[in-house]
Coordinates of C-alpha atoms and ligand atoms in Angstrom, one line a residue:
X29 CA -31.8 -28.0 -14.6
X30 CA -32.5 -25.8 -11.8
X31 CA -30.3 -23.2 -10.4
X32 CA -30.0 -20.3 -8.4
X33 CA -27.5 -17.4 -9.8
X34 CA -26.1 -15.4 -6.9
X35 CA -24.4 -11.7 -7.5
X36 CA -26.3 -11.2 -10.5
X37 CA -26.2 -7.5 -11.4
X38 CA -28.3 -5.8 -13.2
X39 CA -26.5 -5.8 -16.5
X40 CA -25.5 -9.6 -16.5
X41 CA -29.5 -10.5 -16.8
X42 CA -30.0 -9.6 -20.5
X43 CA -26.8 -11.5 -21.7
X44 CA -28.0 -14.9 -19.2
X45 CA -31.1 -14.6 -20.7
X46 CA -29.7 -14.4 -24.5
X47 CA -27.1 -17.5 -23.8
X48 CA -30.1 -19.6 -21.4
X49 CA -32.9 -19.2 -24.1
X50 CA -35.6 -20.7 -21.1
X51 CA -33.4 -24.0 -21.1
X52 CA -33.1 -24.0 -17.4
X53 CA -34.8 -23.0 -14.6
X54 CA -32.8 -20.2 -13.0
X55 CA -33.0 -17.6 -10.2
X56 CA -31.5 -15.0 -10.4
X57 CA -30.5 -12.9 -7.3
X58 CA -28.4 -9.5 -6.3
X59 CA -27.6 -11.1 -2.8
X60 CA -24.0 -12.5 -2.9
X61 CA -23.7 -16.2 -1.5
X62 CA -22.7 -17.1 1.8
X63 CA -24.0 -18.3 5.1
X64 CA -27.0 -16.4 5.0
X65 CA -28.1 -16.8 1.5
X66 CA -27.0 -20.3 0.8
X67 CA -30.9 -21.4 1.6
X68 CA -32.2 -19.8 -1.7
X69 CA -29.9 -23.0 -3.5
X70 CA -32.4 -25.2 -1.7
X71 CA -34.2 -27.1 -4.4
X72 CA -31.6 -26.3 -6.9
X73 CA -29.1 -28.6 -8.7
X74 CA -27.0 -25.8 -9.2
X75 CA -25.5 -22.7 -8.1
X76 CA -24.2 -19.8 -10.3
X77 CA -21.9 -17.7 -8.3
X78 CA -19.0 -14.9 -9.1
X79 CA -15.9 -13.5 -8.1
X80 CA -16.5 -12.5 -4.4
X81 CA -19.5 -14.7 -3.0
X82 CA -18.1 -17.0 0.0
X83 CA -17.8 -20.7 -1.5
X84 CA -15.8 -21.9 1.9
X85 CA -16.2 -25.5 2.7
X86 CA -18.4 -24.5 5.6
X87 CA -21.0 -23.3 2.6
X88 CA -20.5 -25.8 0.5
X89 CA -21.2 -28.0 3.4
X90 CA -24.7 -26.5 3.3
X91 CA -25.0 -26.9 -0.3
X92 CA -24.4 -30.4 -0.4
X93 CA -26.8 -31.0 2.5
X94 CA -29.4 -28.4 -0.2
X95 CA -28.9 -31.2 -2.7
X96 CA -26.6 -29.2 -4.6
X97 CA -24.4 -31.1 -7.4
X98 CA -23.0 -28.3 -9.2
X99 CA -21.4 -24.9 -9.0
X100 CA -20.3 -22.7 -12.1
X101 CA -18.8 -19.4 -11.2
X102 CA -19.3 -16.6 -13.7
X103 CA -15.3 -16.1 -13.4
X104 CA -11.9 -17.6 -15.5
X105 CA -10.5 -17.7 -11.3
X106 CA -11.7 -20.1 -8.9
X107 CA -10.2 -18.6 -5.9
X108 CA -13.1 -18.1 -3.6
X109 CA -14.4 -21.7 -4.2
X110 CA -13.0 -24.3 -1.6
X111 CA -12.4 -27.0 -4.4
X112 CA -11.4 -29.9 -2.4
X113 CA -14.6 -29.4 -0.1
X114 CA -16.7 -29.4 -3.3
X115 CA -14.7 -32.3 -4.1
X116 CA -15.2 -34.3 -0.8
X117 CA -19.1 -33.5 -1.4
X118 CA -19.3 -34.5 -5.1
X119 CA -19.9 -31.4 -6.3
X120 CA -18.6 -30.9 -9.8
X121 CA -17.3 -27.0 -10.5
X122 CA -17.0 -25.3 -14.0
X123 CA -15.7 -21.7 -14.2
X124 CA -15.3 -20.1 -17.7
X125 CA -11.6 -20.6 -18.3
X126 CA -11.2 -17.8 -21.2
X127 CA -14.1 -15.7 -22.2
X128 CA -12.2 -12.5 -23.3
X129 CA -8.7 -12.4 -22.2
X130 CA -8.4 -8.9 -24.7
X131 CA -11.0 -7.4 -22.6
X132 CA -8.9 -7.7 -19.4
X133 CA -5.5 -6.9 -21.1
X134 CA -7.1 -3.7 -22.7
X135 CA -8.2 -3.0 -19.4
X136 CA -5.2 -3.2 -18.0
X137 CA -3.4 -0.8 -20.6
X138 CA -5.9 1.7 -19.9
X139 CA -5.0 1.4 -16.5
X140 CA -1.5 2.2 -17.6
X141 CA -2.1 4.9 -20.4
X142 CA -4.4 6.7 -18.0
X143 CA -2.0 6.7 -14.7
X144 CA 1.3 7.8 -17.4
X145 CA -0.8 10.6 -18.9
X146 CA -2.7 11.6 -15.9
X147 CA -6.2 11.6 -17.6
X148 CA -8.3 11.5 -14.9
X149 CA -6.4 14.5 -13.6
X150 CA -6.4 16.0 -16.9
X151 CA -10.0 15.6 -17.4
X152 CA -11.1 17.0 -14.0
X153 CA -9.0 20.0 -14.5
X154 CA -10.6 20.8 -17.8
X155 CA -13.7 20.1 -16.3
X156 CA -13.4 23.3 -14.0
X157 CA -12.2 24.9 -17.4
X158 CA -8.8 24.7 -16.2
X159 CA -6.7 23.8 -19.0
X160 CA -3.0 24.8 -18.0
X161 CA -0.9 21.8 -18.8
X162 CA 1.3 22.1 -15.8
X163 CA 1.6 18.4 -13.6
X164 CA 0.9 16.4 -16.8
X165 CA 3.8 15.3 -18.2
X166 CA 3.8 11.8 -19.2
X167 CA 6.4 9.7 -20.9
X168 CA 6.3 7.4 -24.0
X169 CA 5.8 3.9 -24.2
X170 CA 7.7 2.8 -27.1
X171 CA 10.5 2.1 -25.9
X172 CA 10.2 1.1 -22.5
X173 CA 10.6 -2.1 -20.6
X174 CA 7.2 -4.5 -19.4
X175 CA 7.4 -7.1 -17.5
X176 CA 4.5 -9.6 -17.7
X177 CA 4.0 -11.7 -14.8
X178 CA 2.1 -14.4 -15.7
X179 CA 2.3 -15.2 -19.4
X180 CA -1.5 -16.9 -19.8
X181 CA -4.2 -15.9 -21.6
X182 CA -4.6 -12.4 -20.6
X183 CA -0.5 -11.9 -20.2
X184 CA -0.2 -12.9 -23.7
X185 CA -3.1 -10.5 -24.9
X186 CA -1.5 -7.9 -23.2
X187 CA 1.8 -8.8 -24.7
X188 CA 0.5 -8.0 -28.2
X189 CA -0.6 -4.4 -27.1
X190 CA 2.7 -3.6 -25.4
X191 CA 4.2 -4.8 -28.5
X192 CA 2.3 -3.0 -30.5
X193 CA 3.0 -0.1 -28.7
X194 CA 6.7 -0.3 -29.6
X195 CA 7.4 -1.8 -25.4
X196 CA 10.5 -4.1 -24.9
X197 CA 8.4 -7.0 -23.6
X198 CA 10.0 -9.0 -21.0
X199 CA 7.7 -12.0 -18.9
X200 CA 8.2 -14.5 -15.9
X201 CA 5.8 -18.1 -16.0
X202 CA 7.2 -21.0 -14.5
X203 CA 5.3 -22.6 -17.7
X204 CA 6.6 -20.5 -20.4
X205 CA 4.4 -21.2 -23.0
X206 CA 6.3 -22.9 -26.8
X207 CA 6.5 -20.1 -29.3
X208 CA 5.7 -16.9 -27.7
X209 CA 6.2 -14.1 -30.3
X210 CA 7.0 -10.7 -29.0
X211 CA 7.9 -11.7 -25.5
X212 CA 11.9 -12.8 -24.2
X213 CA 11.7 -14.9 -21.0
X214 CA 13.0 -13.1 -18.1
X215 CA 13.6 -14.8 -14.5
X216 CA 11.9 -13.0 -11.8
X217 CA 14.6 -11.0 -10.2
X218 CA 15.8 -9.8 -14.0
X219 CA 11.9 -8.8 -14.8
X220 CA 11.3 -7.3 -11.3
X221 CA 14.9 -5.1 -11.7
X222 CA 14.9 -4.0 -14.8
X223 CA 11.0 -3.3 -15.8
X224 CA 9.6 0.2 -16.1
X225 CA 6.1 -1.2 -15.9
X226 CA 4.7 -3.9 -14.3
X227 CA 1.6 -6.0 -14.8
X228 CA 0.4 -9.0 -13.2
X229 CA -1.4 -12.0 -14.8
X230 CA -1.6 -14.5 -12.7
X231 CA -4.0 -16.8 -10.6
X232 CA -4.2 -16.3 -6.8
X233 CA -3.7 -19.9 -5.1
X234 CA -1.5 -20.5 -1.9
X235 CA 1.6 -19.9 -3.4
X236 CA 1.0 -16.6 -5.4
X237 CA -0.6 -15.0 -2.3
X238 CA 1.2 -11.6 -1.7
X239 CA 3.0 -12.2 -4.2
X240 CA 4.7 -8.4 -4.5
X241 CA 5.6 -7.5 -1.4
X242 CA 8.0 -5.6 0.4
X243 CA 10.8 -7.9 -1.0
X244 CA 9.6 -7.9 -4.5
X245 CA 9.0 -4.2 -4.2
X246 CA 12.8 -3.7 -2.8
X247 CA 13.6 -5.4 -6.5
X248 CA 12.1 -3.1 -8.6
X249 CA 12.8 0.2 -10.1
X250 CA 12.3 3.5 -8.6
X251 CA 9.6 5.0 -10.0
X252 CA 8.0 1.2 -11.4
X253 CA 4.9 1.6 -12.6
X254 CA 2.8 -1.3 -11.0
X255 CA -0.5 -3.1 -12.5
X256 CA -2.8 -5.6 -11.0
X257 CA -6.3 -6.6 -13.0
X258 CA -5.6 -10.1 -11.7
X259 CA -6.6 -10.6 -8.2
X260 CA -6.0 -8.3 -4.9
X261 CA -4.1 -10.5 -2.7
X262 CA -1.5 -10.7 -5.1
X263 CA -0.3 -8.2 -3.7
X264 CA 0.2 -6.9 -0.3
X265 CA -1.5 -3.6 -0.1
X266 CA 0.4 -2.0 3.3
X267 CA 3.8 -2.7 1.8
X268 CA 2.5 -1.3 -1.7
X269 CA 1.0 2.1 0.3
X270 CA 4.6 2.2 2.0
X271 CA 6.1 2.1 -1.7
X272 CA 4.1 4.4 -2.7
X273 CA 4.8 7.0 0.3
X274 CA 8.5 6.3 -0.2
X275 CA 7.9 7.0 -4.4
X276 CA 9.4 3.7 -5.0
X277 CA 6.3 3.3 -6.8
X278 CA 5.6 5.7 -9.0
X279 CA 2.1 5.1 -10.6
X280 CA 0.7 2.0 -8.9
X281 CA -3.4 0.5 -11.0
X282 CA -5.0 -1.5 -9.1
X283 CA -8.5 -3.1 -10.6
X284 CA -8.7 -5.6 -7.9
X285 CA -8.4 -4.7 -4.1
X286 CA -6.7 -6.9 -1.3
X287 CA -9.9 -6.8 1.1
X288 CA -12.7 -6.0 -2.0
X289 CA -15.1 -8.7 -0.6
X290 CA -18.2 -6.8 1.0
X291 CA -17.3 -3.9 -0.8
X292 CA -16.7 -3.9 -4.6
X293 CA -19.3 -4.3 -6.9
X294 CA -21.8 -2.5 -4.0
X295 CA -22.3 1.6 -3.8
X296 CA -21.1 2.3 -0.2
X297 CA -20.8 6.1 -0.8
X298 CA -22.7 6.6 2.7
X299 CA -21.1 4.0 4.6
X300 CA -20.5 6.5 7.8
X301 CA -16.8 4.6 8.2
X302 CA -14.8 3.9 4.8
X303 CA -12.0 1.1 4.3
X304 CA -8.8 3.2 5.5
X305 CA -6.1 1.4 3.5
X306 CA -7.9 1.6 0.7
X307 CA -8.6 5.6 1.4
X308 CA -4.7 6.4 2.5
X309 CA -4.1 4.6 -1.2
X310 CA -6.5 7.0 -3.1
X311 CA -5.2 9.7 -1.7
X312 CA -2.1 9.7 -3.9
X313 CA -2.9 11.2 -7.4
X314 CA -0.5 8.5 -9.1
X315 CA -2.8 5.7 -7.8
X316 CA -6.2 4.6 -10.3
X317 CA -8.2 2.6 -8.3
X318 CA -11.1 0.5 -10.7
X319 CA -14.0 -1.7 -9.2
X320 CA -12.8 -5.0 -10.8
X321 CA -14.1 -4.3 -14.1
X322 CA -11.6 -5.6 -16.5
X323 CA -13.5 -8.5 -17.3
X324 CA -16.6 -5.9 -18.2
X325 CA -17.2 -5.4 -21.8
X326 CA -20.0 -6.5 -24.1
X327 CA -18.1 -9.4 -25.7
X328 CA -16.6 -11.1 -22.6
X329 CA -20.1 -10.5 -20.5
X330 CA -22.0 -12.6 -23.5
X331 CA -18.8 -15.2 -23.2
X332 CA -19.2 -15.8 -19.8
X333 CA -23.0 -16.2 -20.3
X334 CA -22.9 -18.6 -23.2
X335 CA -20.3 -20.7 -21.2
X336 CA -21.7 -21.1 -18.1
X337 CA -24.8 -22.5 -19.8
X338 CA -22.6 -24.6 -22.1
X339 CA -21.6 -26.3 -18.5
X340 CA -25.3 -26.3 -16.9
X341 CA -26.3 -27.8 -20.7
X342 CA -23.3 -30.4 -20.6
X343 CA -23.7 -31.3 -16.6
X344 CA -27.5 -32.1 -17.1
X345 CA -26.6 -34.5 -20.2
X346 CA -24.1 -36.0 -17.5
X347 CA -21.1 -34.7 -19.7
X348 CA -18.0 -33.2 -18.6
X349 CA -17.3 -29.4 -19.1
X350 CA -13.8 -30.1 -20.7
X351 CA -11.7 -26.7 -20.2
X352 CA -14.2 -25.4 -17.9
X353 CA -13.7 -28.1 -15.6
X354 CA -12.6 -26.9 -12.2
X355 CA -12.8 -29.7 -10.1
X356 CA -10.1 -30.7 -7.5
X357 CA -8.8 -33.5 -9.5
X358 CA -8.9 -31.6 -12.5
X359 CA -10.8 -34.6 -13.4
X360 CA -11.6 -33.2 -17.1
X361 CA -8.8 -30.9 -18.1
X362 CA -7.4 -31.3 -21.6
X363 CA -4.3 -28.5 -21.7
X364 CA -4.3 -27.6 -25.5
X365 CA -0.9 -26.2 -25.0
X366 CA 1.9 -28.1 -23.7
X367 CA 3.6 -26.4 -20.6
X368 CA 7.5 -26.2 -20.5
X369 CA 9.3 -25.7 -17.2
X370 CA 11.4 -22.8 -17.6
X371 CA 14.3 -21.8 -15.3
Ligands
NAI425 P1 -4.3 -18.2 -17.2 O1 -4.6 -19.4 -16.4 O2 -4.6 -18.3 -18.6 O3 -2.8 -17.8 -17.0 C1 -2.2 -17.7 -15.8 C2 -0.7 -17.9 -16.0 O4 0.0 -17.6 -14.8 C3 -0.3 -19.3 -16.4 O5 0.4 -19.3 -17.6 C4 0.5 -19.8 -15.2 O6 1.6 -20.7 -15.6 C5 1.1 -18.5 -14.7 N1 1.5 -18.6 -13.3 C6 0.9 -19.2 -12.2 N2 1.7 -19.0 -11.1 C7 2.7 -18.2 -11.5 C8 3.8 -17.6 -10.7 N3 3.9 -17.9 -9.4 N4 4.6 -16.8 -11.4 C9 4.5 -16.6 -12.7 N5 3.5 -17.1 -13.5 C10 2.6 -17.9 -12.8 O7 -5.2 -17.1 -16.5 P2 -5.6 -15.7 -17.2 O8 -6.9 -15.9 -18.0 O9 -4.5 -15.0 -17.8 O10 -6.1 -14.9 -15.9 C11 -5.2 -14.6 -14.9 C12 -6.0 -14.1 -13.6 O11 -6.6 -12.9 -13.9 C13 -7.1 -15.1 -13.3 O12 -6.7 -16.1 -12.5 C14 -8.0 -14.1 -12.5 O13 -7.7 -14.2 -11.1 C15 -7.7 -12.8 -13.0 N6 -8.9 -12.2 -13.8 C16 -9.3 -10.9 -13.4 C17 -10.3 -10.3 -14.1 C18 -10.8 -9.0 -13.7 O14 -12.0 -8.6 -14.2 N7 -10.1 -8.1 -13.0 C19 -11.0 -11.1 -15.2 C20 -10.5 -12.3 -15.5 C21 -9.4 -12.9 -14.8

């Protein structure tokens, strides 16, 4: 099959190469998809895209009229891809539904170690050989109360480590999953008032679009600590700057950024004018921002390889991708566990 990768960084290349093994023709470029680029797909059966490359039906249009049949995004979300345009054109998607969900959930503790122990602080200070202790008081984990939101793969990997950690884990899914040890189901307004820390885990689709806002934020404890590895318009980032300024927040980790497009994943340290909301957020020491790399470790970046050229493998035999199907229809899908509606 041939396909053109869009996005690719640097570091992806070695792990492609290891999963592709010369099977398929691909082309790999640093230029993320969109009006501009979609030409390079002409020629190409498929396009290999990520997180924040423009898949809007108006692109899609142009893909179908490239010849394209297939698009496989490097990414368990499928946010940025218009599905039911791709659907209208035939064009069958695949994203990799679960390539490391420890490697986000770990991220997402470190998010929330690091903020509670002020360790970027800490290790600037001792940097400039100041080593007083003063301003870096943290408090224990064991004990306190999380509140997953979301309770899918990488909720229930971070479950385990909150558990671990001696946490009261509490968690909100409208599709509680059967059996979950170490998590009690909590409805939303019970997680959101009585959680000392709280991490999202959940897709962004219509519904879950600023999803914390200033209502949800009015819910929560003072002094909440607030985590999102998941995606940035989860939450709405003015509203989370006000709680913040008002210390309703008191340690807010954000991995993913409301308006990243265009400008994570990218060095724009000389950019003469810098994203203000973004800056006004970092200017708080109890805020960690991190360039969307939860997903980045060794293990998941092989995983996402060897997956997406399972699908290109499986789409040229004219198979389906099973789980990594991500079609409109969700033509393939085979849910492994059953989901039960829970009040
Ligand atoms: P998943 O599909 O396994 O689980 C999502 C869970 O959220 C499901 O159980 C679903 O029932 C639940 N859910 C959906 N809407 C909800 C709502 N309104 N309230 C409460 N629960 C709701 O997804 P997974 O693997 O856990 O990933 C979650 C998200 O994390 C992905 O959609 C993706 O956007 C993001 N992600 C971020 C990465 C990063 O590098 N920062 C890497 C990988 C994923």
């Amino acid at each position: 099959m041939k396909a053109v990768a869009y996005s690719i960084k640097p570091f992806e290349k070695e792990y492609l190469a290891k999963a592709n093994q010369k099977k398929h023709d691909i082309t790999l470029i640093s230029n993320p998809l969109g009006p501009d680029t979609v030409i390079y797909a002409e020629g190409k059966d498929a396009v290999i895209v990520f997180t924040n490359d423009d898949v809007s039906a108006t692109v899609i249009e142009k893909l179908a009229a490239l010849g394209v049949k297939f698009i496989v995004t490097r990414s368990a979300g499928t946010d940025h891809i218009d599905k039911d345009a791709a659907a209208i054109y035939g064009i069958k998607v695949a994203n990799v539904p679960s390539y490391s969900p420890q490697a986000i959930a770990e991220h997402s503790v470190a998010m929330a170690f690091a903020l509670n122990r002020q360790v970027v602080k800490a290790d600037q200070h001792s940097h400039e050989f100041d080593f007083r202790n003063d301003g870096l008081i943290g408090f224990n984990f064991s004990g306190k109360v999380v509140g997953l939101i979301g309770l899918g793969n990488t909720g229930q990997a971070a479950a385990s480590i909150y558990h671990g950690l001696g946490c009261q884990v509490i968690g909100y899914d409208p599709y509680f999953p059967k059996n979950l040890r170490y998590v009690k189901p909590a409805s939303l307004e019970n997680l959101l008032s009585t959680a000392d820390i709280i991490s999202l885990h959940i897709p962004l689709t219509p519904d879950t679009k600023h999803f914390v806002q200033k209502a949800t934020l009015d819910q929560m404890k003072n002094g909440v600590m607030l985590i999102n590895t998941s995606r940035g318009m989860l939450v709405n980032t003015v509203d989370v700057l006000k709680a913040i300024e008002s210390k309703k927040i008191g340690y807010l980790g954000l991995d993913v950024y409301e308006f990243e497009k265009g400008l994570f994943f990218e060095d724009h340290k000389n950019d003469p004018v810098k994203d203000s909301l973004l800056k006004s957020l970092m200017s708080y020491p109890n805020v960690l921002i991190t360039p969307h790399q939860a997903y980045l470790t060794k293990e998941a970046l092989q995983e996402i390889a060897d997956q997406t050229i399972k699908s290109l493998d499986l789409w040229q035999l004219n198979k389906c991708v099973g789980k990594a199907c991500a079609c409109a229809q969700e033509c393939k899908k085979n849910p492994t566990t059953e989901k039960v509606i829970h009040s």
